[in-house]
Coordinates of C-alpha atoms in Angstrom, one line a residue:
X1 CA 43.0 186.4 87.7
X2 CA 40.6 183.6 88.3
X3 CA 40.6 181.5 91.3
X4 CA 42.2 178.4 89.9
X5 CA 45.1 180.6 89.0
X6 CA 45.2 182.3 92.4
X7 CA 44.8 178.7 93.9
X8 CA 47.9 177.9 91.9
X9 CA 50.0 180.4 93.5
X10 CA 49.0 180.0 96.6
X11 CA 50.0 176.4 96.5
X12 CA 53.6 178.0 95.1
X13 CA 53.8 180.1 97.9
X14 CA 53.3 177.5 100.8
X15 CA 56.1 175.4 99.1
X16 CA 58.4 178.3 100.3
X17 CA 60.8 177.3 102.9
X18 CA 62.7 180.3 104.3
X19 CA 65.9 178.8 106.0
X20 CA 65.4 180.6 109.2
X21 CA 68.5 180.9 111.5
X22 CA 66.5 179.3 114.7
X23 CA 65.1 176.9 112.7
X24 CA 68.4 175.8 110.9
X25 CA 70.0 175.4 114.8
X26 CA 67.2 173.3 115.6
X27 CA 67.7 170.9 112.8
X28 CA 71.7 170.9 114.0
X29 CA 70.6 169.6 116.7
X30 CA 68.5 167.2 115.4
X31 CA 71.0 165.9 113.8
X32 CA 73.2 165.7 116.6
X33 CA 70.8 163.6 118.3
X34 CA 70.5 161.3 115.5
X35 CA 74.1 160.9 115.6
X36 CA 74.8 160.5 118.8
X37 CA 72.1 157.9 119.0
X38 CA 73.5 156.2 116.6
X39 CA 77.3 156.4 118.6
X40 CA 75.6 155.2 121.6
X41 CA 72.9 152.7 120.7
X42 CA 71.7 150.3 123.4
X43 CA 72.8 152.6 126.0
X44 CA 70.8 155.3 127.3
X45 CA 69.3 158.1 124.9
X46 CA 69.3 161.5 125.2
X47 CA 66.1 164.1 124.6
X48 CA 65.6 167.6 123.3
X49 CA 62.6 169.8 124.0
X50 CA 61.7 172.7 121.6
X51 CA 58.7 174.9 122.8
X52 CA 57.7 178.3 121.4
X53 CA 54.5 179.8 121.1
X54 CA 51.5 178.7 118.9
X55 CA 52.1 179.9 115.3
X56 CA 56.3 179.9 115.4
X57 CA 56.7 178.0 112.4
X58 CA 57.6 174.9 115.1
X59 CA 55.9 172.2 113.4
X60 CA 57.2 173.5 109.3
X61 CA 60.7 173.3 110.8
X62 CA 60.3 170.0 111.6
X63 CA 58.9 168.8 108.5
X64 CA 61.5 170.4 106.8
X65 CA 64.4 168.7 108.8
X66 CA 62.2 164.9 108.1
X67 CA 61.7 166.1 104.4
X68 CA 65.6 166.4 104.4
X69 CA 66.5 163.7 106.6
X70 CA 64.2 161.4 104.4
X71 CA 65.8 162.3 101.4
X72 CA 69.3 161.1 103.1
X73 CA 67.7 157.9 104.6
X74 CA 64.5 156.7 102.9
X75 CA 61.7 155.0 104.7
X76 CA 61.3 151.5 103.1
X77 CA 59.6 148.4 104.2
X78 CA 62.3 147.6 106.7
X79 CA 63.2 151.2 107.8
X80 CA 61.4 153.9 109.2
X81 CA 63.8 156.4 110.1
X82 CA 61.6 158.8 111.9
X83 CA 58.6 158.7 114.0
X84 CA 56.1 161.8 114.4
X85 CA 53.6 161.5 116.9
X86 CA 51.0 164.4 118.0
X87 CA 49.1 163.8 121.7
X88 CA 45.7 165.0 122.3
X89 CA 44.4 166.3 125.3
X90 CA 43.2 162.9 126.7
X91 CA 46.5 161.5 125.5
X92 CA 46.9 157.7 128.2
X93 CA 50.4 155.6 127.9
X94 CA 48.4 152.9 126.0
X95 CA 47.2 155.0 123.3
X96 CA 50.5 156.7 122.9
X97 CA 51.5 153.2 122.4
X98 CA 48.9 152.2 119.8
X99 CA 49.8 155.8 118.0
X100 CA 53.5 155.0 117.5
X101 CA 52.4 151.4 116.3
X102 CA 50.1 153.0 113.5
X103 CA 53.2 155.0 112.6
X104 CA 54.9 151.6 111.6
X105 CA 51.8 150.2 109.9
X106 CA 50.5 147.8 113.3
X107 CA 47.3 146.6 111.8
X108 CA 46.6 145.6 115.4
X109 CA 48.0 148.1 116.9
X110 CA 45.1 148.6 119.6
X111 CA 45.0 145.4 120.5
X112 CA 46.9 143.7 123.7
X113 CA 47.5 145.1 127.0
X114 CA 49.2 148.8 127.5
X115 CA 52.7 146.1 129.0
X116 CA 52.4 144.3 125.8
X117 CA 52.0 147.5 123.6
X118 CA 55.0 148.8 125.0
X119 CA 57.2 145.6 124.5
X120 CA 56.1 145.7 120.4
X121 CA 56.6 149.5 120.6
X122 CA 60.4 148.9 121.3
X123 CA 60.7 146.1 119.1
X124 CA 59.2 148.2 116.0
X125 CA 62.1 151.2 117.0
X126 CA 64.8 148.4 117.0
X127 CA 63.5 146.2 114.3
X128 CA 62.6 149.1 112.1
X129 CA 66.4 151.2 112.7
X130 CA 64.4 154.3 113.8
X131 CA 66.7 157.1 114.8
X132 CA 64.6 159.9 116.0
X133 CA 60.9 160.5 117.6
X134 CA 58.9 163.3 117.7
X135 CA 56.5 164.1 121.0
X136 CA 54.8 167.2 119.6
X137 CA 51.8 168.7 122.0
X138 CA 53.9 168.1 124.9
X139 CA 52.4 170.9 126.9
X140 CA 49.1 168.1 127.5
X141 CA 51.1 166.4 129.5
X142 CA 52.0 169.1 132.2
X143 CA 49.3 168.0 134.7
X144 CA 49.8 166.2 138.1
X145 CA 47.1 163.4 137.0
X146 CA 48.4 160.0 136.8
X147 CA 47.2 159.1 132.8
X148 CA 50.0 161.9 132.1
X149 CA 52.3 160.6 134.2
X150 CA 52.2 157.4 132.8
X151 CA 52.8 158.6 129.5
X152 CA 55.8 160.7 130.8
X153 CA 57.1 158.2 132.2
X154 CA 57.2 155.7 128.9
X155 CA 58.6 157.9 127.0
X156 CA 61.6 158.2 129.8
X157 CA 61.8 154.8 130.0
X158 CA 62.5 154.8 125.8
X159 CA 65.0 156.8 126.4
X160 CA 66.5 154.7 129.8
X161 CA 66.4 151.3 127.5
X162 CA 68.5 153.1 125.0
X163 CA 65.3 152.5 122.3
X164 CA 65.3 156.1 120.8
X165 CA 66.2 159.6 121.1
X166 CA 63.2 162.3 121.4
X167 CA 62.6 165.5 120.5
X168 CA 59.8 167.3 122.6
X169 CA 57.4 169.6 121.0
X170 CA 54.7 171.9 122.2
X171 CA 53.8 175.4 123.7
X172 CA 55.2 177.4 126.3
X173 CA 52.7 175.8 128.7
X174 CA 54.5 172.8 128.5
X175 CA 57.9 174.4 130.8
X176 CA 56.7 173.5 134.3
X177 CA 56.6 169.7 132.8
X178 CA 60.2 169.8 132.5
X179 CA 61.1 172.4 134.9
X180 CA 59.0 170.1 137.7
X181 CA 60.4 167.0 136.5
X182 CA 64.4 166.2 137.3
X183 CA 64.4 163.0 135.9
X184 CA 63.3 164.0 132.5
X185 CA 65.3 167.2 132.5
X186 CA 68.4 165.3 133.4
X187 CA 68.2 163.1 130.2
X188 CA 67.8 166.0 127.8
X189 CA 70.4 167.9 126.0
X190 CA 70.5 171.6 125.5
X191 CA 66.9 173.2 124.9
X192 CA 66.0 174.7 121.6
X193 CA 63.4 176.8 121.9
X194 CA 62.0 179.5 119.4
X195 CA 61.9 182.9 121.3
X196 CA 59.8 185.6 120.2
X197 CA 61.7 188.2 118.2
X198 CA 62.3 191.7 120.1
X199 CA 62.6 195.0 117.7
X200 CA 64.5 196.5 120.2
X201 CA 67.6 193.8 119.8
X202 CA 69.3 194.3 116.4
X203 CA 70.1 190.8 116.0
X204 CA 66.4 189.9 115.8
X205 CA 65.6 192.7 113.4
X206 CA 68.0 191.7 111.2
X207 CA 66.3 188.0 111.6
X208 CA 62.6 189.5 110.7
X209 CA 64.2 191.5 107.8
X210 CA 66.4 188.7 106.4
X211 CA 63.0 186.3 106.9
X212 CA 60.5 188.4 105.0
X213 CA 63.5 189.4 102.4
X214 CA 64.0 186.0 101.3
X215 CA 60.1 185.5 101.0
X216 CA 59.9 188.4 98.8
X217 CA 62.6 187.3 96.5
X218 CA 60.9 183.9 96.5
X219 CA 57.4 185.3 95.7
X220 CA 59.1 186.5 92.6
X221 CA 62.0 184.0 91.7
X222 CA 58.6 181.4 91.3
X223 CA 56.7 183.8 89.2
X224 CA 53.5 184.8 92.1
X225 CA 54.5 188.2 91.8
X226 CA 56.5 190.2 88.6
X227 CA 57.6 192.9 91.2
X228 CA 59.7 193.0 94.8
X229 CA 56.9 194.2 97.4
X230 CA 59.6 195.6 99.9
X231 CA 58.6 193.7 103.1
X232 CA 62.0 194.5 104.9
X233 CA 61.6 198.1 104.4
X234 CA 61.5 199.3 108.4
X235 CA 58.0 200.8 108.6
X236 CA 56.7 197.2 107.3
X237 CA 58.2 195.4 109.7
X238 CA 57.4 197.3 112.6
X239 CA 54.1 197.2 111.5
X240 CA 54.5 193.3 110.6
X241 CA 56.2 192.6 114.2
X242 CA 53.5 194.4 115.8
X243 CA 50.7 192.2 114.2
X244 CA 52.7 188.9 114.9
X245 CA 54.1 190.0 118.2
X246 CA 57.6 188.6 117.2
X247 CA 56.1 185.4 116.5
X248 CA 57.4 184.7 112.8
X249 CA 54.7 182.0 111.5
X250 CA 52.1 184.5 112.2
X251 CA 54.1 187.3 109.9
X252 CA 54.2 184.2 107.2
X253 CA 50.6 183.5 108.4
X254 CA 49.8 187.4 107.5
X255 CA 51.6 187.4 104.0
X256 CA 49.5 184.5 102.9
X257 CA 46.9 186.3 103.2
X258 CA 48.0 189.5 101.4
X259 CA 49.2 187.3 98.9
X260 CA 45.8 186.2 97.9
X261 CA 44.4 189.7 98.4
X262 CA 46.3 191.5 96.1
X263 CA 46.1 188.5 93.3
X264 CA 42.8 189.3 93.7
X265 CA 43.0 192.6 92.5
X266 CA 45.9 191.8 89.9
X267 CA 48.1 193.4 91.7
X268 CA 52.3 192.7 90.5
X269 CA 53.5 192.9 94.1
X270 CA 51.8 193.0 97.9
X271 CA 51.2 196.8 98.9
X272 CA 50.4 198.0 102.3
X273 CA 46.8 198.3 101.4
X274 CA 46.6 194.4 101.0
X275 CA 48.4 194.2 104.4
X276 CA 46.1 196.6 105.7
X277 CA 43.5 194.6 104.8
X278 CA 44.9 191.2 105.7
X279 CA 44.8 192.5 109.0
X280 CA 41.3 193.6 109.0
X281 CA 40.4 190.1 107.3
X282 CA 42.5 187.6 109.6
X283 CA 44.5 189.1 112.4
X284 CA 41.6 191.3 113.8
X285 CA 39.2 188.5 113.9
X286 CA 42.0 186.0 115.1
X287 CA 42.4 188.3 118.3
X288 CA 45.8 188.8 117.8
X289 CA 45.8 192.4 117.5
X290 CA 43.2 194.9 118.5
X291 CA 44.3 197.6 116.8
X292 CA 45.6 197.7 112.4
X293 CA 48.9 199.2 112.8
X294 CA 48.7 199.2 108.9
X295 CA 46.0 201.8 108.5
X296 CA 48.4 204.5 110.9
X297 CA 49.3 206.5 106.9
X298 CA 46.2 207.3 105.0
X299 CA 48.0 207.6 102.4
X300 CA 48.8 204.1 102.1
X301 CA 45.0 203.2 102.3
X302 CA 44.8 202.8 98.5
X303 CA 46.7 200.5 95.8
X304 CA 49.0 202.1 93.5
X305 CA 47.7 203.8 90.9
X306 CA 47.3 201.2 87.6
X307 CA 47.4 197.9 90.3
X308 CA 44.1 197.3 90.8

């Protein structure tokens, strides 16, 4: 298989999108706040933080629920529905500001002072019908210094002036910020965070099986593989859960690159050889395992017989 083909299949496989229980609850409540926004508009908003560790598949949820939500309500020239904004470690109030002006297509959106920012800011959500914004990085804002603070304290002010309801995003670091801070917590609804799955509780076994079943079937229903590669049976996934220490985008992280590997080698299906060797390949250098969990059955060192 040459590379263009391999390149074609890869792109099939990152157009998989696994509806994964945590993630489907997170886009319920989405929606909820985009409802209830839209029940209580002009009065006070309501937030929702989501944290979970780097690599959770945090950031292809939410894609997913604006891919669906723009396919409900469209953006257009006078409506822009949702808002997704990403802070940087230097993140101020004013560019914050300037950011969420871009969004709508300010072609002065720098210019003016951080007060008169602001004031076009919540004239863009209103003008513009936006029902939802998206803080993702949150976790740069939990430090005591007082550019943070300012931008914490706009985006709780959207949400006092009944502008817009917001979703929170970022790592675990990003707790203290709301644990610390009452007046933000006290405007937020329910979290929805993504835990990292334990092997000991059924329930999240059934969740890593269920996930990496549905990507098999998928890897086949598109045509990337003839053949079922057996991800849920339990050795894998011990193996799998070890690697990505619970943390599902890392397992979808891992398959990619076993994918590619055993195209490579024409391979019908992914074998624990190309997951042994993903491992050795990505996760190893990565630093999220010291040790190839894969490689514990010599047996399973080499590709079936006629694969490669």
């Amino acid at each position: 298989m040459n590379s263009q083909q391999i390149a074609s299949k890869v792109a099939l496989f990152k157009q998989i999108y696994i509806p994964y229980p945590p993630h489907t609850a997170f886009h319920e409540q989405c929606e909820y706040l985009v409802q209830l926004g839209r029940a209580t508009r002009g009065e006070p908003q309501n937030g929702m933080r989501a944290l979970a560790e780097s690599g959770s598949g945090k950031t292809a949820a939410v894609k997913a629920f604006i891919r669906q939500f723009l396919r409900k309500t469209p953006r257009t020239a006078d409506c822009v529905p949702i808002v997704f904004i990403t802070l940087d470690q230097t993140a101020t109030s004013k560019q914050l500001m300037t950011s969420i002006l871009e969004h709508f297509g300010d072609r002065y959106s720098s210019r003016g002072t951080e007060q008169s920012l602001k004031m076009r800011v919540k004239a863009c959500f209103e003008r513009f019908h936006t029902d939802l914004l998206f803080i993702d990085e949150v976790q740069h804002l939990n430090y005591r210094r007082s550019e943070r603070s300012d931008v914490t304290d706009g985006l709780k002010r959207l949400l006092d002036d009944g502008v817009v309801p917001i979703v929170f995003l970022g790592t675990e670091e990003a707790n203290d910020l709301f644990t610390r801070n009452v007046q933000l917590s006290s405007r937020l609804i329910s979290p929805c965070d993504f835990k990292t799955l334990d092997l000991r509780l059924p329930e999240d076994r059934a969740l890593l099986a269920g996930y990496v079943a549905l990507i098999d079937q998928a890897m086949v229903e598109k045509g990337i593989f003839q053949d079922l590669s057996d991800l849920d049976d339990p050795s894998v996934l011990v193996c799998l859960h070890a690697i990505s220490k619970g943390v599902i985008g890392r397992v979808s992280r891992l398959l990619l690159i076993a994918l590619q590997i055993a195209l490579k080698r024409g391979a019908t299906r992914i074998e624990r050889y190309d997951l042994a060797l993903a491992v050795d390949q990505w996760a190893l250098p990565s630093g999220l395992t010291a040790t190839n969990p894969f490689l514990r059955d010599p047996s399973d060192l080499s590709p079936r017989k006629g694969a490669a």
